[in-house]
Tab-separated table of C-alpha atoms and ligand atoms in Angstrom:
chain	number	residue	atom	x	y	z
L	263	MET	CA	-8.194	-17.724	-21.269
L	264	GLY	CA	-9.894	-17.265	-18.243
L	265	ARG	CA	-8.696	-15.319	-15.160
L	266	VAL	CA	-5.378	-16.374	-13.541
L	267	TYR	CA	-4.605	-16.179	-9.910
L	268	ASN	CA	-2.463	-12.928	-9.930
L	269	PHE	CA	-0.005	-12.575	-7.211
L	270	SER	CA	1.574	-9.484	-8.430
L	271	ALA	CA	2.990	-6.674	-5.849
L	272	GLY	CA	1.296	-4.242	-7.872
L	273	PRO	CA	-0.216	-3.157	-10.056
L	274	ALA	CA	-2.318	-5.945	-8.609
L	275	VAL	CA	-5.378	-8.047	-8.602
L	276	LEU	CA	-8.796	-6.159	-8.252
L	277	PRO	CA	-12.091	-7.558	-6.942
L	278	GLU	CA	-13.847	-9.163	-10.137
L	279	GLU	CA	-17.006	-7.738	-8.924
L	280	VAL	CA	-15.815	-4.203	-9.316
L	281	LEU	CA	-14.155	-5.076	-12.817
L	282	LYS	CA	-17.535	-6.265	-13.890
L	283	GLU	CA	-19.517	-3.230	-12.669
L	284	ALA	CA	-17.249	-0.938	-14.372
L	285	ALA	CA	-17.227	-2.900	-17.672
L	286	ALA	CA	-21.154	-2.676	-17.316
L	287	GLU	CA	-20.996	0.997	-17.035
L	288	MET	CA	-18.196	1.627	-19.633
L	289	LEU	CA	-20.378	2.987	-22.566
L	290	ASP	CA	-23.087	4.551	-20.353
L	291	TYR	CA	-22.453	5.583	-16.879
L	292	LYS	CA	-25.817	5.859	-15.157
L	293	GLY	CA	-27.668	7.435	-17.933
L	294	THR	CA	-25.231	9.995	-18.959
L	295	GLY	CA	-24.519	8.542	-22.328
L	296	MET	CA	-20.795	8.431	-21.833
L	297	SER	CA	-17.942	6.663	-20.150
L	298	VAL	CA	-16.637	8.153	-16.800
L	299	MET	CA	-13.445	8.393	-18.646
L	300	GLU	CA	-14.972	10.769	-21.090
L	301	MET	CA	-16.850	13.218	-18.627
L	302	SER	CA	-15.812	16.523	-17.208
L	303	HIS	CA	-14.347	16.311	-13.953
L	304	ARG	CA	-16.484	19.413	-13.111
L	305	SER	CA	-19.827	17.563	-14.162
L	306	LYS	CA	-22.447	16.783	-11.589
L	307	ALA	CA	-22.024	12.997	-12.125
L	308	TYR	CA	-18.370	13.204	-11.476
L	309	GLU	CA	-18.693	15.336	-8.391
L	310	GLU	CA	-20.920	12.809	-6.987
L	311	ILE	CA	-18.257	10.007	-7.778
L	312	ILE	CA	-15.426	11.863	-5.792
L	313	GLN	CA	-17.310	13.126	-2.889
L	314	THR	CA	-18.922	9.401	-2.773
L	315	ALA	CA	-15.387	7.929	-2.751
L	316	GLU	CA	-14.152	10.234	-0.298
L	317	GLN	CA	-17.210	9.699	2.303
L	318	ASP	CA	-16.713	5.815	1.799
L	319	LEU	CA	-13.366	5.947	2.614
L	320	ARG	CA	-13.894	8.202	5.587
L	321	ASP	CA	-16.316	5.670	6.828
L	322	LEU	CA	-14.123	2.761	6.256
L	323	MET	CA	-11.185	4.093	8.165
L	324	ASN	CA	-13.235	6.381	10.581
L	325	ILE	CA	-11.213	9.339	9.431
L	326	PRO	CA	-11.624	12.136	11.836
L	327	ASP	CA	-13.042	15.686	10.563
L	328	ASN	CA	-9.870	17.377	11.051
L	329	TYR	CA	-8.077	15.342	8.513
L	330	LYS	CA	-8.106	15.773	4.731
L	331	VAL	CA	-8.326	13.357	1.914
L	332	LEU	CA	-6.592	14.194	-1.237
L	333	PHE	CA	-6.666	12.111	-4.227
L	334	LEU	CA	-3.348	13.270	-6.182
L	335	GLN	CA	-0.947	11.935	-8.999
L	336	GLY	CA	2.608	10.991	-9.181
L	337	GLY	CA	2.489	7.765	-7.219
L	338	ALA	CA	3.616	7.195	-3.879
L	339	SER	CA	7.045	8.350	-5.071
L	340	GLN	CA	6.150	11.895	-5.475
L	341	GLN	CA	5.383	11.898	-1.974
L	342	PHE	CA	8.962	11.206	-1.011
L	343	ALA	CA	9.604	14.894	-2.235
L	344	MET	CA	6.018	16.376	-1.397
L	345	ILE	CA	6.292	15.508	2.351
L	346	PRO	CA	9.814	17.383	3.102
L	347	MET	CA	8.563	20.304	0.736
L	348	ASN	CA	5.454	20.599	2.901
L	349	LEU	CA	6.273	19.261	6.230
L	350	MET	CA	10.135	20.219	6.842
L	351	LYS	CA	9.949	23.558	8.521
L	352	ASN	CA	12.927	23.120	10.787
L	353	LYS	CA	14.632	21.090	7.935
L	354	VAL	CA	14.907	18.256	10.128
L	355	ALA	CA	13.006	14.584	9.551
L	356	ASP	CA	13.696	11.241	11.181
L	357	TYR	CA	13.719	8.109	8.823
L	358	ILE	CA	13.093	4.473	9.679
L	359	ILE	CA	14.799	2.568	7.043
L	360	THR	CA	13.066	-0.911	6.541
L	361	GLY	CA	13.560	-1.199	2.960
L	362	GLN	CA	14.080	-0.053	-0.172
L	363	TRP	CA	10.934	2.355	-0.457
L	364	ALA	CA	11.790	3.924	2.855
L	365	LYS	CA	15.311	4.309	1.801
L	366	LYS	CA	14.297	5.869	-1.285
L	367	ALA	CA	12.128	8.410	0.734
L	368	TYR	CA	14.910	8.825	2.958
L	369	GLN	CA	17.298	9.823	0.003
L	370	GLU	CA	14.653	12.120	-1.410
L	371	ALA	CA	14.422	13.953	1.676
L	372	GLN	CA	18.307	14.804	1.876
L	373	ILE	CA	17.523	17.132	-1.127
L	374	TYR	CA	15.383	19.371	0.993
L	375	GLY	CA	16.810	19.073	4.624
L	376	LYS	CA	18.840	17.224	7.208
L	377	ALA	CA	17.120	13.436	6.944
L	378	ASN	CA	18.249	11.265	9.871
L	379	ALA	CA	18.228	7.557	9.584
L	380	ILE	CA	17.553	6.724	13.112
L	381	ALA	CA	16.880	3.028	12.715
L	382	SER	CA	17.313	0.341	10.151
L	383	SER	CA	17.034	-3.414	9.536
L	384	ALA	CA	19.495	-3.410	6.402
L	385	ASP	CA	21.985	-5.443	8.475
L	386	GLU	CA	19.766	-8.377	7.898
L	387	THR	CA	18.281	-7.663	4.337
L	388	PHE	CA	15.495	-5.965	5.882
L	389	SER	CA	13.972	-9.238	7.177
L	390	TYR	CA	12.598	-7.646	10.387
L	391	ILE	CA	11.372	-4.255	12.057
L	392	PRO	CA	13.450	-2.695	14.058
L	393	ASP	CA	12.865	-2.113	17.908
L	394	CYS	CA	11.215	1.460	17.746
L	395	SER	CA	10.019	1.897	21.325
L	396	ASP	CA	13.064	4.257	22.132
L	397	LEU	CA	14.588	5.421	19.458
L	398	PRO	CA	16.911	8.810	19.317
L	399	ILE	CA	14.453	10.921	17.978
L	400	SER	CA	15.882	14.467	16.831
L	401	GLU	CA	14.925	17.278	19.286
L	402	ASP	CA	13.834	19.455	16.067
L	403	ALA	CA	12.435	16.807	13.993
L	404	ASP	CA	9.487	17.779	11.792
L	405	TYR	CA	8.339	14.297	11.641
L	406	VAL	CA	9.169	10.712	11.794
L	407	TYR	CA	8.864	8.637	8.671
L	408	ILE	CA	7.964	4.913	8.352
L	409	CYS	CA	7.087	2.813	5.534
L	410	GLU	CA	4.312	0.758	7.146
L	411	ASN	CA	4.404	-2.590	5.218
L	412	ASN	CA	7.307	-3.409	3.002
L	413	THR	CA	6.001	-4.754	-0.199
L	414	ILE	CA	9.505	-5.969	-1.402
L	415	TYR	CA	10.674	-7.584	1.813
L	416	GLY	CA	7.427	-8.728	3.301
L	417	THR	CA	7.600	-7.282	6.692
L	418	LYS	CA	5.085	-4.777	8.541
L	419	PHE	CA	5.169	-2.518	11.608
L	420	LYS	CA	2.721	-4.380	13.963
L	421	GLU	CA	3.286	-1.647	16.544
L	422	LEU	CA	3.742	2.058	15.576
L	423	PRO	CA	7.302	3.455	16.454
L	424	ASN	CA	7.351	5.757	19.591
L	425	THR	CA	7.653	9.201	18.033
L	426	LYS	CA	8.038	10.831	21.343
L	427	GLY	CA	5.492	13.248	20.375
L	428	LYS	CA	6.670	14.096	16.924
L	429	THR	CA	4.174	13.561	13.884
L	430	LEU	CA	4.322	10.085	12.186
L	431	VAL	CA	4.207	9.901	8.348
L	432	SER	CA	3.243	6.480	6.935
L	433	ASP	CA	3.792	5.133	3.583
L	434	VAL	CA	0.820	2.535	3.605
L	435	SER	CA	0.918	1.615	-0.308
L	436	SER	CA	0.948	-1.996	0.192
L	437	CYS	CA	-1.279	-2.352	3.546
L	438	PHE	CA	-3.828	0.474	2.657
L	439	LEU	CA	-7.335	-0.653	3.841
L	440	SER	CA	-5.955	-4.319	4.737
L	441	GLU	CA	-7.048	-3.925	8.452
L	442	PRO	CA	-8.341	-1.116	10.628
L	443	VAL	CA	-5.891	1.799	11.776
L	444	ASP	CA	-6.329	4.483	14.381
L	445	VAL	CA	-5.862	7.545	12.084
L	446	THR	CA	-5.561	9.829	14.878
L	447	LYS	CA	-2.069	8.364	15.504
L	448	TYR	CA	-0.562	9.837	12.191
L	449	GLY	CA	0.020	13.157	10.627
L	450	VAL	CA	0.065	11.654	7.259
L	451	ILE	CA	-1.003	8.424	6.038
L	452	TYR	CA	-0.455	7.970	2.245
L	453	GLY	CA	-0.332	5.496	-0.289
L	454	GLY	CA	-0.335	4.498	-4.107
L	455	VAL	CA	-3.524	2.964	-4.934
L	456	GLN	CA	-2.386	0.281	-7.521
L	457	LYS	CA	-1.226	-2.414	-4.519
L	458	ASN	CA	-4.449	-2.989	-2.609
L	459	ILE	CA	-7.211	-0.509	-3.891
L	460	GLY	CA	-7.167	0.505	-7.618
L	461	PRO	CA	-5.358	1.111	-10.836
L	462	ALA	CA	-2.077	2.791	-10.912
L	463	GLY	CA	-2.394	6.804	-11.189
L	464	VAL	CA	-4.177	7.630	-8.104
L	465	VAL	CA	-2.314	8.306	-4.850
L	466	ILE	CA	-4.104	8.902	-1.379
L	467	VAL	CA	-3.138	11.261	1.191
L	468	ILE	CA	-4.909	11.497	4.518
L	469	ILE	CA	-3.198	14.569	6.235
L	470	ARG	CA	-4.067	16.412	9.507
L	471	GLU	CA	-5.186	19.865	8.885
L	472	ASP	CA	-2.838	21.700	10.960
L	473	LEU	CA	0.197	20.125	8.731
L	474	ILE	CA	-1.303	21.937	5.550
L	475	THR	CA	-0.076	25.359	5.459
L	476	GLU	CA	1.244	27.995	2.886
L	477	ASP	CA	4.619	27.875	4.459
L	478	THR	CA	6.451	25.273	2.141
L	479	LEU	CA	10.018	25.293	1.432
L	480	PRO	CA	10.976	27.887	-1.167
L	481	GLY	CA	10.478	26.851	-4.634
L	482	THR	CA	7.718	24.271	-3.990
L	483	PRO	CA	5.649	24.164	-7.429
L	484	THR	CA	2.111	24.772	-6.878
L	485	MET	CA	1.191	21.242	-8.071
L	486	LEU	CA	3.057	19.742	-4.962
L	487	LYS	CA	1.446	21.874	-2.185
L	488	TYR	CA	-0.969	19.847	-0.043
L	489	LYS	CA	-2.840	23.327	0.313
L	490	ILE	CA	-3.792	23.717	-3.132
L	491	HIS	CA	-5.389	20.379	-3.420
L	492	ALA	CA	-7.073	20.575	-0.136
L	493	ASP	CA	-8.405	24.161	-0.745
L	494	ASN	CA	-9.942	22.840	-3.994
L	495	ALA	CA	-11.152	19.447	-2.857
L	496	SER	CA	-8.679	17.312	-4.946
L	497	LEU	CA	-9.964	19.300	-7.974
L	498	TYR	CA	-7.410	22.181	-8.529
L	499	ASN	CA	-6.692	20.546	-11.913
L	500	THR	CA	-7.947	17.430	-13.619
L	501	PRO	CA	-7.415	14.548	-11.313
L	502	PRO	CA	-7.330	10.740	-12.177
L	503	ALA	CA	-10.764	10.829	-12.659
L	504	TYR	CA	-11.311	7.203	-14.061
L	505	GLY	CA	-8.933	5.667	-11.421
L	506	ILE	CA	-10.835	7.427	-8.466
L	507	TYR	CA	-13.853	6.260	-9.852
L	508	ILE	CA	-12.670	2.552	-9.481
L	509	CYS	CA	-11.188	3.233	-6.057
L	510	GLY	CA	-14.741	4.297	-5.289
L	511	LYS	CA	-15.912	0.952	-6.260
L	512	VAL	CA	-13.498	-0.717	-4.376
L	513	PHE	CA	-14.493	1.079	-1.154
L	514	LYS	CA	-18.154	0.188	-1.661
L	515	TRP	CA	-16.923	-3.553	-2.136
L	516	LEU	CA	-15.120	-3.210	1.268
L	517	LYS	CA	-17.924	-1.756	3.129
L	518	LYS	CA	-20.386	-4.420	1.546
L	519	LEU	CA	-17.942	-7.309	2.812
L	520	GLY	CA	-18.472	-5.727	6.332
L	521	GLY	CA	-15.690	-3.117	6.548
L	522	LEU	CA	-12.111	-3.505	7.835
L	523	GLU	CA	-12.599	-5.633	10.848
L	524	THR	CA	-13.743	-8.291	8.596
L	525	VAL	CA	-11.242	-7.703	5.889
L	526	LYS	CA	-8.654	-7.961	8.700
L	527	LYS	CA	-10.097	-11.350	9.674
L	528	MET	CA	-10.091	-12.506	6.057
L	529	ASN	CA	-6.572	-11.438	5.367
L	530	GLU	CA	-5.179	-13.039	8.505
L	531	GLU	CA	-7.097	-16.352	7.577
L	532	LYS	CA	-5.628	-16.236	4.074
L	533	ALA	CA	-1.941	-15.315	5.178
L	534	LYS	CA	-2.226	-18.201	7.809
L	535	ILE	CA	-2.591	-20.859	5.004
L	536	LEU	CA	0.359	-19.886	3.466
L	537	TYR	CA	2.501	-19.275	6.440
L	538	ASP	CA	1.583	-22.447	8.217
L	539	PHE	CA	2.524	-24.327	5.061
L	540	LEU	CA	5.945	-22.327	4.861
L	541	ASP	CA	6.511	-23.348	8.579
L	542	GLU	CA	5.987	-27.189	7.860
L	543	SER	CA	7.754	-27.266	4.354
L	544	LYS	CA	10.968	-28.774	4.084
L	545	MET	CA	11.546	-27.191	0.708
L	546	PHE	CA	9.941	-23.710	0.885
L	547	LYS	CA	10.836	-21.268	3.643
L	548	GLY	CA	9.676	-17.957	4.600
L	549	THR	CA	12.280	-15.107	4.623
L	550	VAL	CA	10.763	-12.787	7.200
L	551	ARG	CA	11.090	-12.970	11.223
L	552	LYS	CA	7.903	-14.422	12.428
L	553	GLU	CA	6.453	-11.678	14.444
L	554	ASP	CA	7.071	-8.979	11.712
L	555	ARG	CA	5.481	-10.851	8.902
L	556	SER	CA	3.049	-8.836	6.610
L	557	LEU	CA	-0.306	-10.151	5.773
L	558	MET	CA	0.092	-8.855	2.028
L	559	ASN	CA	3.287	-9.771	0.797
L	560	VAL	CA	4.859	-13.103	1.551
L	561	PRO	CA	8.335	-13.739	0.242
L	562	PHE	CA	10.005	-17.333	0.174
L	563	VAL	CA	12.688	-19.108	-1.150
L	564	THR	CA	13.773	-22.871	-1.667
L	565	GLY	CA	17.346	-21.933	-1.262
L	566	ASP	CA	18.411	-23.057	-4.798
L	567	ALA	CA	17.997	-20.325	-7.521
L	568	ASP	CA	17.183	-22.899	-10.102
L	569	LEU	CA	14.722	-24.645	-7.982
L	570	ASP	CA	13.295	-21.169	-7.480
L	571	ALA	CA	13.238	-20.621	-11.197
L	572	LYS	CA	11.534	-23.906	-11.988
L	573	PHE	CA	9.067	-23.311	-9.488
L	574	VAL	CA	7.994	-19.913	-11.059
L	575	LYS	CA	7.671	-21.243	-14.386
L	576	GLU	CA	5.683	-24.414	-13.313
L	577	ALA	CA	3.489	-22.306	-11.386
L	578	LYS	CA	2.810	-19.928	-14.285
L	579	ALA	CA	1.890	-22.674	-16.570
L	580	ALA	CA	-0.585	-23.658	-14.062
L	581	GLY	CA	-2.186	-20.444	-13.737
L	582	PHE	CA	-0.537	-18.715	-10.850
L	583	GLU	CA	1.082	-15.360	-12.179
L	584	ASN	CA	3.730	-13.045	-10.890
L	585	LEU	CA	5.122	-15.236	-8.257
L	586	LYS	CA	8.907	-14.244	-9.016
L	587	GLY	CA	10.348	-12.369	-6.210
L	588	HIS	CA	11.531	-8.556	-6.685
L	589	ARG	CA	14.672	-8.422	-8.958
L	590	SER	CA	16.505	-7.099	-5.986
L	591	VAL	CA	16.000	-10.024	-3.480
L	592	GLY	CA	15.063	-13.150	-5.756
L	593	GLY	CA	13.108	-16.043	-4.840
L	594	MET	CA	9.230	-15.879	-4.618
L	595	ARG	CA	7.037	-13.583	-3.475
L	596	ALA	CA	3.073	-14.038	-3.137
L	597	SER	CA	1.201	-10.792	-2.934
L	598	ILE	CA	-2.036	-11.535	-1.337
L	599	TYR	CA	-3.925	-8.333	-1.109
L	600	ASN	CA	-7.512	-7.800	-0.398
L	601	ALA	CA	-9.029	-8.783	-3.587
L	602	MET	CA	-6.997	-12.259	-3.836
L	603	PRO	CA	-9.815	-14.588	-3.003
L	604	LYS	CA	-8.844	-17.393	-0.264
L	605	GLU	CA	-9.155	-20.248	-2.901
L	606	GLY	CA	-6.377	-18.723	-4.538
L	607	VAL	CA	-4.244	-19.166	-1.748
L	608	GLU	CA	-5.353	-22.440	-0.928
L	609	LYS	CA	-4.741	-23.682	-4.724
L	610	LEU	CA	-1.181	-22.203	-4.174
L	611	VAL	CA	-0.382	-24.272	-1.394
L	612	GLU	CA	-1.801	-27.343	-3.278
L	613	PHE	CA	0.560	-26.492	-5.751
L	614	MET	CA	3.484	-25.908	-3.709
L	615	LYS	CA	2.783	-29.346	-1.836
L	616	LYS	CA	2.861	-30.958	-5.261
L	617	PHE	CA	5.760	-29.451	-6.482
L	618	GLU	CA	7.488	-30.318	-3.283
L	619	ALA	CA	6.736	-33.872	-3.665
L	620	GLU	CA	7.833	-34.126	-7.200
L	621	ASN	CA	10.933	-32.498	-6.681
L	622	THR	CA	12.043	-34.203	-3.532
L	623	LYS	CA	14.234	-37.378	-4.146
D	41	LIG	C1	5.089	0.492	-4.902
D	41	LIG	C2	5.573	1.262	-3.680
D	41	LIG	C3	5.965	2.459	-3.882
D	41	LIG	C4	6.103	3.282	-5.134
D	41	LIG	O1	4.882	3.512	-5.581
D	41	LIG	P1	4.706	4.235	-7.054
D	41	LIG	O2	3.294	4.520	-7.119
D	41	LIG	O3	5.320	3.439	-8.052
D	41	LIG	O4	5.683	5.609	-7.034
D	41	LIG	C5	6.120	3.382	-2.507
D	41	LIG	N1	6.179	2.677	-1.367
D	41	LIG	C6	5.531	1.549	-1.502
D	41	LIG	C7	5.567	0.766	0.075
D	41	LIG	C8	5.459	0.589	-2.415
D	41	LIG	O5	4.871	-0.709	-2.480
């Protein structure tokens, strides 16, 4: 069996070119006589891998020198705790609740201090992004927290919230490197890489240097201090070495494509194919307010749970995998990350048209 079109929300599709390169280097990485999986993280060869990965990410995102790039473990979910433990000096933070991941982060922060939900789109099952131009930001908030692209619901902040001068912390797990960003607008940008960059097991944290201090909440474990990882260039202990190596290859692939401006154009083209069809179809409907639609995760429904199930089943048989919506919302979801070829989206839409014709009386 050949490769399928994999619409998984994560772990997700990776560029075929990257997988082939990794396969070719599996037994002997550049004359070292061993796989990257087998080598010391303190070796010359590995030092070059992690340093090059960091530099390529800095180039792609235009990361200023006063920001550190950390390659950590524990997934995005561990950041839900690490952020308050390291940043809650006043023990107050404001959270914008745009879905389950934001909510989980908010709930975790309550363990460490006063977390305020200052806006939410829960009233309409997170199908939109609330107006964040004039929110009741807390006077003494240590930061304002958002989940920038809501993987489950398919919404994306097209404009960052007005934080009224407070530090912005953003979970970009499912939109990482999908388009250019102005890093200077954030205090912390972080994400698990298994959505749009690499294999599960790596989380990347881009953090402004002044936010990295010794002054963490009492009881913060050493491994959960940004400072220990920053001071040791992500090599305090054994990092997720092989995962970082694959991320590095994806960074090179993105650079070769032409950088994030080009990647954004490609993503817009791809998403338009699917959204245009959803807007004209009589059977399939997008679930998100148009102006808040994500370029990465596209949820849709037929309005009939049995028909949804039939579609998912027949799509799978035709080579379109993982189109079932998140278990909390049902319906379908096509995740069309950077590595999903345009052809995959075109073929999916062809298949949807055919399904619609066959199932309309
Ligand atoms: C998947 C996801 C998470 C959780 O990631 P883990 O690495 O599994 O902890 C958090 N936030 C967003 C936006 C996600 O898409």
